[in-house]
Short mmCIF file of C-alpha atoms in Angstrom, two decimals:
data_model
loop_
_atom_site.label_atom_id
_atom_site.label_comp_id
_atom_site.label_asym_id
_atom_site.label_seq_id
_atom_site.Cartn_x
_atom_site.Cartn_y
_atom_site.Cartn_z
CA MET A 1216 21.77 7.33 2.07
CA PRO A 1217 17.85 7.99 2.12
CA GLN A 1218 16.08 7.02 5.41
CA LEU A 1219 14.58 3.35 4.83
CA LYS A 1220 11.17 2.40 5.79
CA THR A 1221 10.57 -1.39 6.83
CA ALA A 1222 7.69 -3.10 8.07
CA PHE A 1223 6.80 -6.78 8.97
CA LEU A 1224 3.23 -8.32 8.87
CA LEU A 1225 3.02 -11.55 11.03
CA PHE A 1226 -0.59 -12.43 10.28
CA SER A 1227 -3.02 -10.53 12.39
CA LEU A 1228 -0.57 -8.77 14.80
CA LEU A 1229 1.26 -5.90 13.17
CA LEU A 1230 4.54 -4.56 14.71
CA LEU A 1231 6.04 -1.62 13.29
CA VAL A 1232 9.89 -0.77 13.80
CA SER A 1233 11.72 1.97 12.11
CA ALA A 1234 15.48 2.54 11.58
CA ALA A 1235 17.42 4.73 9.25
CA GLN A 1236 19.84 2.01 8.05
CA ALA A 1237 20.47 -0.42 5.24
CA HIS A 1238 18.31 -3.41 5.59
CA ASN A 1239 18.91 -7.24 5.03
CA ILE A 1240 15.77 -9.18 4.60
CA THR A 1241 17.23 -12.71 5.53
CA ARG A 1242 19.18 -11.39 8.41
CA ILE A 1243 15.88 -9.62 9.73
CA LEU A 1244 13.78 -12.65 9.53
CA ALA A 1245 16.47 -14.92 11.04
CA GLY A 1246 15.08 -13.63 14.26
CA HIS A 1247 11.71 -15.05 13.53
CA PRO A 1248 11.88 -18.74 13.23
CA SER A 1249 8.28 -19.37 12.24
CA PHE A 1250 9.26 -17.79 9.02
CA SER A 1251 12.40 -19.78 8.27
CA THR A 1252 10.86 -21.60 5.14
CA PHE A 1253 9.78 -18.39 3.69
CA ASN A 1254 13.32 -16.68 4.46
CA HIS A 1255 15.06 -19.74 2.82
CA TYR A 1256 13.12 -19.41 -0.24
CA LEU A 1257 13.73 -15.61 -0.65
CA SER A 1258 17.34 -16.65 -0.83
CA VAL A 1259 16.80 -19.49 -3.36
CA THR A 1260 14.69 -17.33 -5.68
CA HIS A 1261 17.20 -14.58 -5.37
CA LEU A 1262 14.06 -12.30 -4.36
CA ALA A 1263 16.16 -11.13 -1.02
CA ASP A 1264 18.70 -9.51 -3.13
CA GLU A 1265 15.95 -7.46 -4.91
CA ILE A 1266 14.29 -6.65 -1.77
CA ASN A 1267 17.72 -5.54 -0.12
CA ARG A 1268 18.21 -3.10 -3.16
CA LYS A 1269 14.84 -1.31 -2.30
CA THR A 1270 14.47 1.38 -0.18
CA THR A 1271 10.74 1.67 -0.06
CA ILE A 1272 9.03 -1.86 0.12
CA THR A 1273 6.65 -3.92 2.16
CA VAL A 1274 7.16 -7.67 2.51
CA CYS A 1275 4.21 -9.79 3.41
CA ALA A 1276 5.91 -12.90 4.93
CA ILE A 1277 4.23 -16.35 4.78
CA ASP A 1278 4.77 -18.13 8.01
CA ASN A 1279 6.00 -21.92 7.81
CA ALA A 1280 2.53 -23.56 7.85
CA GLY A 1281 1.33 -21.32 4.70
CA MET A 1282 4.85 -22.13 2.94
CA SER A 1283 4.17 -25.98 3.67
CA GLU A 1284 0.79 -25.70 2.10
CA LEU A 1285 2.39 -24.05 -1.00
CA LEU A 1286 5.20 -26.48 -1.27
CA SER A 1287 2.87 -29.59 -0.96
CA LYS A 1288 1.77 -28.90 -4.46
CA HIS A 1289 5.35 -29.52 -5.64
CA PRO A 1290 5.43 -26.07 -7.63
CA SER A 1291 8.46 -25.24 -9.76
CA ILE A 1292 10.96 -22.74 -8.49
CA THR A 1293 9.75 -20.36 -10.78
CA THR A 1294 6.18 -20.72 -9.60
CA VAL A 1295 7.33 -20.26 -6.10
CA LYS A 1296 9.22 -17.23 -6.98
CA ASN A 1297 6.10 -15.60 -8.49
CA VAL A 1298 3.93 -16.63 -5.67
CA LEU A 1299 6.49 -14.93 -3.17
CA SER A 1300 7.03 -11.88 -5.33
CA LEU A 1301 3.11 -11.29 -5.10
CA HIS A 1302 3.71 -10.85 -1.40
CA ILE A 1303 6.21 -8.11 -2.10
CA LEU A 1304 4.38 -4.51 -2.20
CA LEU A 1305 6.39 -1.75 -4.28
CA ASP A 1306 5.38 0.73 -1.44
CA TYR A 1307 5.74 1.53 2.05
CA PHE A 1308 2.50 0.83 4.33
CA GLY A 1309 2.92 1.84 7.82
CA ALA A 1310 0.02 1.87 10.15
CA LYS A 1311 -1.21 5.28 9.79
CA LYS A 1312 -1.23 5.02 5.90
CA LEU A 1313 -3.06 1.45 6.13
CA HIS A 1314 -5.75 3.12 8.24
CA GLN A 1315 -6.17 6.21 6.24
CA ILE A 1316 -6.55 4.99 2.77
CA THR A 1317 -8.41 7.44 0.59
CA ASN A 1318 -11.90 6.28 -0.32
CA GLY A 1319 -11.31 3.26 1.97
CA THR A 1320 -9.54 1.02 -0.49
CA ALA A 1321 -6.28 0.96 -2.79
CA LEU A 1322 -4.49 -1.24 -5.29
CA ALA A 1323 -0.67 -2.01 -4.47
CA ALA A 1324 1.63 -2.89 -7.21
CA THR A 1325 3.62 -5.88 -6.20
CA MET A 1326 7.12 -7.13 -7.49
CA PHE A 1327 5.20 -9.96 -9.36
CA GLN A 1328 3.38 -7.22 -11.54
CA ALA A 1329 6.85 -5.59 -12.04
CA THR A 1330 8.39 -8.84 -13.54
CA GLY A 1331 5.92 -8.48 -16.57
CA SER A 1332 4.93 -12.04 -15.94
CA ALA A 1333 1.60 -11.15 -14.39
CA PRO A 1334 -1.33 -11.11 -16.80
CA GLY A 1335 -3.24 -8.00 -16.76
CA SER A 1336 -3.46 -6.57 -13.25
CA SER A 1337 -3.12 -9.88 -11.48
CA GLY A 1338 0.05 -8.58 -9.81
CA PHE A 1339 -1.96 -6.07 -7.63
CA VAL A 1340 -3.08 -6.48 -4.07
CA ASN A 1341 -6.19 -4.88 -2.95
CA ILE A 1342 -5.86 -3.10 0.69
CA THR A 1343 -9.22 -2.14 2.11
CA ASP A 1344 -10.04 -0.45 5.45
CA LEU A 1345 -12.84 -2.61 7.30
CA LYS A 1346 -15.16 -1.74 10.18
CA GLY A 1347 -13.56 -1.93 13.62
CA GLY A 1348 -10.15 -0.52 12.46
CA LYS A 1349 -9.12 -3.64 10.75
CA VAL A 1350 -7.27 -3.67 7.28
CA GLY A 1351 -7.91 -6.38 4.69
CA PHE A 1352 -5.28 -7.62 2.05
CA GLY A 1353 -6.13 -9.74 -1.01
CA ALA A 1354 -5.05 -10.39 -4.61
CA LYS A 1355 -6.87 -8.16 -7.01
CA ASP A 1356 -8.17 -11.18 -9.28
CA ASN A 1357 -9.45 -13.29 -6.58
CA GLY A 1358 -13.00 -12.07 -6.60
CA GLY A 1359 -12.78 -9.25 -3.86
CA LYS A 1360 -11.74 -11.91 -1.27
CA LEU A 1361 -9.44 -10.39 1.52
CA ASP A 1362 -7.23 -13.26 2.67
CA ALA A 1363 -5.37 -11.51 5.55
CA LEU A 1364 -6.14 -8.90 8.11
CA PHE A 1365 -3.97 -6.06 9.65
CA VAL A 1366 -5.18 -5.57 13.26
CA LYS A 1367 -2.68 -4.44 15.31
CA SER A 1368 0.39 -1.82 15.02
CA VAL A 1369 2.99 -1.16 17.76
CA LEU A 1370 5.90 1.17 17.38
CA SER A 1371 9.02 -0.42 18.91
CA SER A 1372 12.20 0.92 20.47
CA ASP A 1373 14.39 0.37 23.41
CA VAL A 1374 12.27 2.88 25.23
CA ALA A 1375 8.97 1.64 24.11
CA GLU A 1376 10.00 -1.94 24.98
CA ALA A 1377 10.65 -1.26 28.49
CA PRO A 1378 8.14 -2.93 31.02
CA ALA A 1379 4.70 -1.05 30.85
CA PRO A 1380 1.13 -1.85 31.39
CA GLY A 1381 -0.37 -3.53 28.41
CA PRO A 1382 -3.12 -1.47 26.75
CA ALA A 1383 -5.71 -4.37 27.39
CA GLU A 1384 -5.26 -3.62 30.95
CA LEU A 1385 -6.68 -0.24 30.41
CA ASN A 1386 -10.34 0.23 31.72
CA LEU A 1387 -11.61 2.67 28.94
CA THR A 1388 -14.95 3.09 30.14
CA GLY A 1389 -13.89 3.62 33.58
CA ILE A 1390 -11.64 6.28 32.57
CA MET A 1391 -14.49 7.74 30.64
CA SER A 1392 -16.91 7.55 33.46
CA ALA A 1393 -14.63 9.14 36.12
CA HIS A 1394 -13.83 12.11 34.05
CA GLY A 1395 -17.14 13.37 33.00
CA CYS A 1396 -18.38 11.00 30.04
CA LYS A 1397 -20.23 8.40 32.03
CA GLN A 1398 -23.38 8.73 29.71
CA PHE A 1399 -21.22 7.77 26.71
CA ALA A 1400 -19.34 5.18 28.66
CA ASP A 1401 -22.63 3.66 29.64
CA ALA A 1402 -23.81 3.54 26.06
CA LEU A 1403 -20.66 1.92 25.12
CA LEU A 1404 -20.85 -0.70 27.75
CA ALA A 1405 -24.42 -1.65 26.61
CA ASN A 1406 -23.19 -2.30 23.28
CA ALA A 1407 -21.29 -5.44 23.17
CA ASP A 1408 -19.75 -5.28 19.73
CA ALA A 1409 -18.71 -1.56 19.91
CA SER A 1410 -17.39 -2.24 23.30
CA LYS A 1411 -15.24 -5.04 21.99
CA THR A 1412 -14.02 -3.14 18.98
CA TYR A 1413 -12.86 -0.36 21.10
CA GLN A 1414 -10.79 -2.81 23.45
CA ASP A 1415 -9.28 -4.79 20.25
CA ALA A 1416 -8.47 -1.55 18.79
CA ALA A 1417 -6.68 -0.06 22.07
CA ILE A 1418 -4.07 -2.86 21.55
CA GLY A 1419 -2.60 -1.20 18.46
CA GLY A 1420 -3.72 2.20 18.57
CA LEU A 1421 -6.87 4.14 19.47
CA THR A 1422 -7.99 7.83 19.89
CA VAL A 1423 -11.54 8.50 21.16
CA PHE A 1424 -13.57 11.45 21.03
CA CYS A 1425 -15.89 11.27 24.28
CA PRO A 1426 -18.91 13.82 24.37
CA LEU A 1427 -19.46 15.16 27.87
CA ASP A 1428 -22.37 14.22 29.90
CA ASP A 1429 -24.71 17.18 29.35
CA PRO A 1430 -24.40 17.20 25.57
CA PHE A 1431 -24.84 13.40 25.49
CA LYS A 1432 -27.96 13.42 27.57
CA ALA A 1433 -29.42 15.98 25.18
CA PHE A 1434 -28.46 13.75 22.20
CA LEU A 1435 -29.79 10.58 23.77
CA PRO A 1436 -33.36 10.85 22.01
CA LYS A 1437 -31.75 10.73 18.65
CA PHE A 1438 -29.29 8.07 19.86
CA LYS A 1439 -32.30 5.81 20.91
CA ASN A 1440 -34.17 6.40 17.54
CA LEU A 1441 -31.15 4.53 15.93
CA SER A 1442 -31.28 0.90 14.84
CA ALA A 1443 -28.97 -1.65 16.73
CA ALA A 1444 -26.75 -1.74 13.75
CA ASP A 1445 -26.51 2.18 13.36
CA LYS A 1446 -26.06 2.58 17.28
CA THR A 1447 -22.82 0.37 16.92
CA SER A 1448 -21.73 2.45 13.90
CA PHE A 1449 -22.21 5.51 15.67
CA LEU A 1450 -20.55 4.49 19.01
CA GLU A 1451 -17.58 3.26 16.62
CA PHE A 1452 -17.52 6.53 14.64
CA LEU A 1453 -16.26 8.34 17.72
CA GLY A 1454 -13.15 6.13 17.79
CA VAL A 1455 -9.96 6.32 15.50
CA PRO A 1456 -8.12 3.23 14.74
CA VAL A 1457 -4.71 5.05 15.34
CA TYR A 1458 -3.07 6.67 18.27
CA GLN A 1459 -3.15 10.56 17.85
CA SER A 1460 -1.70 12.82 20.49
CA LEU A 1461 -3.11 16.45 20.83
CA SER A 1462 -0.03 17.87 18.81
CA MET A 1463 -0.45 15.32 16.14
CA LEU A 1464 -4.18 16.45 15.62
CA LYS A 1465 -2.93 19.96 15.52
CA SER A 1466 -0.17 19.27 13.12
CA ASN A 1467 -2.21 16.55 10.99
CA ASN A 1468 -5.27 18.55 9.92
CA GLY A 1469 -7.60 16.76 7.41
CA LEU A 1470 -9.82 13.49 7.04
CA LEU A 1471 -9.46 10.81 9.48
CA ASN A 1472 -10.91 7.40 9.07
CA THR A 1473 -12.71 5.79 12.15
CA LEU A 1474 -13.51 2.54 13.72
CA ALA A 1475 -16.93 2.62 11.73
CA THR A 1476 -15.34 2.98 8.28
CA ASP A 1477 -16.03 -0.04 6.08
CA GLY A 1478 -14.72 0.45 2.71
CA GLY A 1479 -17.10 2.91 0.79
CA LYS A 1480 -18.94 3.47 3.96
CA LYS A 1481 -16.65 6.35 4.99
CA PHE A 1482 -17.95 7.36 8.37
CA ASP A 1483 -14.99 9.94 8.38
CA LEU A 1484 -14.32 13.34 10.07
CA THR A 1485 -12.26 16.31 9.58
CA VAL A 1486 -9.79 17.55 12.03
CA GLN A 1487 -9.09 21.40 12.02
CA ASP A 1488 -6.70 23.31 14.12
CA GLU A 1489 -8.01 26.65 14.95
CA GLY A 1490 -5.32 28.36 17.01
CA GLU A 1491 -5.21 26.74 20.32
CA GLU A 1492 -8.37 24.63 19.69
CA VAL A 1493 -8.76 21.56 17.84
CA THR A 1494 -12.35 21.28 15.97
CA LEU A 1495 -13.92 18.13 14.50
CA LYS A 1496 -16.25 18.36 11.73
CA THR A 1497 -18.64 16.58 9.57
CA LYS A 1498 -21.23 17.81 7.05
CA VAL A 1499 -23.73 17.53 9.99
CA ASN A 1500 -22.05 19.58 12.74
CA SER A 1501 -18.81 20.45 14.43
CA VAL A 1502 -17.46 19.87 18.10
CA LYS A 1503 -14.45 21.21 19.88
CA ILE A 1504 -11.88 19.10 21.93
CA THR A 1505 -12.24 20.62 25.50
CA GLY A 1506 -9.93 18.26 27.53
CA THR A 1507 -7.72 15.05 27.76
CA LEU A 1508 -8.89 12.04 29.60
CA ILE A 1509 -5.70 10.17 28.81
CA ASP A 1510 -2.66 10.34 26.45
CA GLU A 1511 -0.64 7.53 26.87
CA GLN A 1512 0.33 5.60 23.63
CA PRO A 1513 -1.13 3.84 22.11
CA VAL A 1514 -4.44 5.24 23.49
CA ALA A 1515 -5.57 8.88 23.64
CA MET A 1516 -9.11 9.94 24.84
CA TYR A 1517 -10.44 13.44 24.62
CA THR A 1518 -13.57 15.18 25.62
CA THR A 1519 -15.70 17.21 23.19
CA ASP A 1520 -18.28 20.08 23.88
CA LYS A 1521 -20.98 18.44 21.74
CA VAL A 1522 -21.94 15.18 20.19
CA LEU A 1523 -20.11 14.80 16.61
CA MET A 1524 -22.75 13.30 14.31
CA PRO A 1525 -21.67 11.20 11.21
CA LYS A 1526 -23.44 12.37 7.88
CA GLU A 1527 -24.21 8.52 7.11
CA LEU A 1528 -26.60 8.53 9.98
CA PHE A 1529 -27.91 11.94 10.44
CA LYS A 1530 -29.30 14.69 8.02
CA ALA A 1531 -26.57 17.23 6.94
CA ALA A 1532 -27.06 20.65 8.11
CA PRO A 1533 -28.71 22.96 5.53
CA THR A 1534 -26.10 25.19 3.93
CA PRO A 1535 -27.26 28.89 4.49
CA ALA A 1536 -28.33 30.31 1.26
CA PRO A 1537 -26.40 33.81 0.73
CA ALA A 1538 -28.54 36.66 1.55
CA PRO A 1539 -29.28 38.86 -1.32
CA ALA A 1540 -27.45 42.18 -1.99
CA PRO A 1541 -29.73 45.05 -1.05
CA GLU A 1542 -31.28 46.69 -4.14
CA LYS A 1543 -30.40 50.28 -4.87
CA ALA A 1544 -33.41 52.52 -5.11
CA ALA A 1545 -33.96 53.62 -8.52
CA ASP A 1546 -33.06 57.14 -8.89
CA ALA A 1547 -35.99 59.14 -9.30
CA PRO A 1548 -36.57 60.67 -12.83
CA LYS A 1549 -35.71 64.36 -12.95
CA PRO A 1550 -38.69 66.21 -13.71
CA HIS A 1551 -39.08 67.60 -17.15
CA LYS A 1552 -39.02 71.37 -17.64
CA HIS A 1553 -42.19 72.76 -18.81
CA LYS A 1554 -42.01 73.84 -22.23
CA LYS A 1555 -44.43 75.96 -23.93
CA ALA A 1556 -45.95 73.94 -26.95
CA ALA A 1557 -45.70 75.69 -30.25
CA PRO A 1558 -48.96 77.24 -31.14
CA SER A 1559 -51.24 75.04 -33.33
CA PRO A 1560 -52.27 76.80 -36.48
CA LYS A 1561 -55.74 75.82 -35.72
CA SER A 1562 -56.22 76.68 -32.13
CA ASP A 1563 -55.23 79.08 -29.40
CA SER A 1564 -51.62 78.68 -28.04
CA SER A 1565 -51.54 76.89 -24.67
CA ASP A 1566 -49.10 75.04 -22.50
CA ALA A 1567 -48.98 71.47 -23.11
CA PRO A 1568 -48.97 69.53 -19.82
CA ALA A 1569 -45.35 68.26 -18.84
CA ASP A 1570 -44.84 64.36 -18.03
CA SER A 1571 -45.09 64.02 -14.25
CA PRO A 1572 -42.68 61.83 -12.45
CA ASP A 1573 -43.58 58.52 -11.21
CA ASP A 1574 -44.23 58.09 -7.54
CA ASP A 1575 -41.17 57.80 -5.52
CA PRO A 1576 -40.22 54.08 -5.32
CA ALA A 1577 -40.29 52.40 -2.01
CA ASP A 1578 -36.90 51.61 -0.23
CA GLN A 1579 -36.13 47.87 -0.67
CA THR A 1580 -34.08 46.07 2.01
CA ALA A 1581 -32.21 42.59 2.06
CA ASP A 1582 -33.88 39.76 3.44
CA ASP A 1583 -32.32 38.89 6.78
CA ASN A 1584 -33.32 35.35 6.81
CA ALA A 1585 -31.11 32.53 5.58
CA GLY A 1586 -31.55 28.92 5.95
CA VAL A 1587 -28.92 25.79 7.12
CA LYS A 1588 -11.45 -6.48 7.75
CA VAL A 1589 -4.40 -15.35 7.02
CA GLY A 1590 -3.56 -15.08 10.74
CA THR A 1591 -1.63 -13.04 13.19
CA ALA A 1592 0.23 -9.98 11.90
CA ARG A 1593 3.36 -8.04 12.75
CA PHE A 1594 4.75 -5.04 11.11
CA LEU A 1595 8.60 -4.19 11.40
CA ALA A 1596 9.73 -1.20 9.87
CA VAL A 1597 13.19 -0.25 9.02
CA GLY A 1598 12.53 1.90 5.93
CA LEU A 1599 11.09 -1.07 4.13
CA SER A 1600 7.99 -2.69 5.09
CA PHE A 1601 7.43 -6.54 5.57
CA CYS A 1602 4.17 -8.31 6.14
CA LEU A 1603 4.74 -11.68 7.87
CA GLY A 1604 2.05 -14.03 8.12
CA PHE A 1605 -0.35 -14.54 5.17
CA LEU A 1606 -0.22 -16.31 1.85
CA LEU A 1607 -2.18 -14.66 -1.06
CA LEU A 1608 -3.06 -17.62 -3.32
#
């Protein structure tokens, strides 16, 4: 049996749990009494049986308050089934996948679309990465409104559930200041919006790339020239809304969305493993990770040798033009042999002058210069994925 992937979204708190075993949606939801009405109607509409047959699925469960609102309209059982099936995505969406959506937004097909009862593309759900590490969900045909937000992801296991300090207890800027990143920490403390974004993200997963003090001091003139909104975006750009250990960074090369990513406003960066080093790149510049401040899931913070700059705020470095290949000096023409001209019948015979070779061409050398995011959410995963807590109407 293939490994199953399951996730539950309980409003804005997302809790992710994985297991390689068959799933039973009604049994799983029985442990969450605030979703008892939703669970009941999954059985009444026979959607539970369809869910249990799937090995890759995401269920966005509606809490009792949301179900009461739906049932207050006295819908037929068929209508109830259609609404609930709109909350069942035919793909698995874990935390990492949600935060790294290509181009910042994606459409997911639902069980409602698969029934053939959905007119046009109304059976699709829009998933969009939002600023601050949030992820928004909304029906495709509701004018772009995102009705629910994913804001937290936590992996759960017997070990992980053992008592431990909560991430909210971490003094992020204190850790930065004590380990050579005081300048960046001070800039973050001075920006209430960015500081709150970091602290909120730390609950579900956060990776920070902190510039060391000397390079950040040198960067300060550019930072001070940014508008208030751009300063916030820049600070958020240096945070990634998922936990990434150093080994994960080395094995997962490629693009990463950041806390500043907002749909089409990419604010992304590229991770590249170069032997024992990890390099971070944008179209503006590249930096190297030089040390680890903290690596305790769900938070990891690393130091960098320079300040990584997003192309959305700074000019891209010019691409160096290739130097022209050196031109070969033209071969000097061989001198013609002097030949005696045939005697003119009307004149005395004489030697005609030979064509003289052109002057030797000057050697030419190559130019050396080259220019350069309704409610709280919980995600439980057992191979299928359930989103508990919002109603897409």
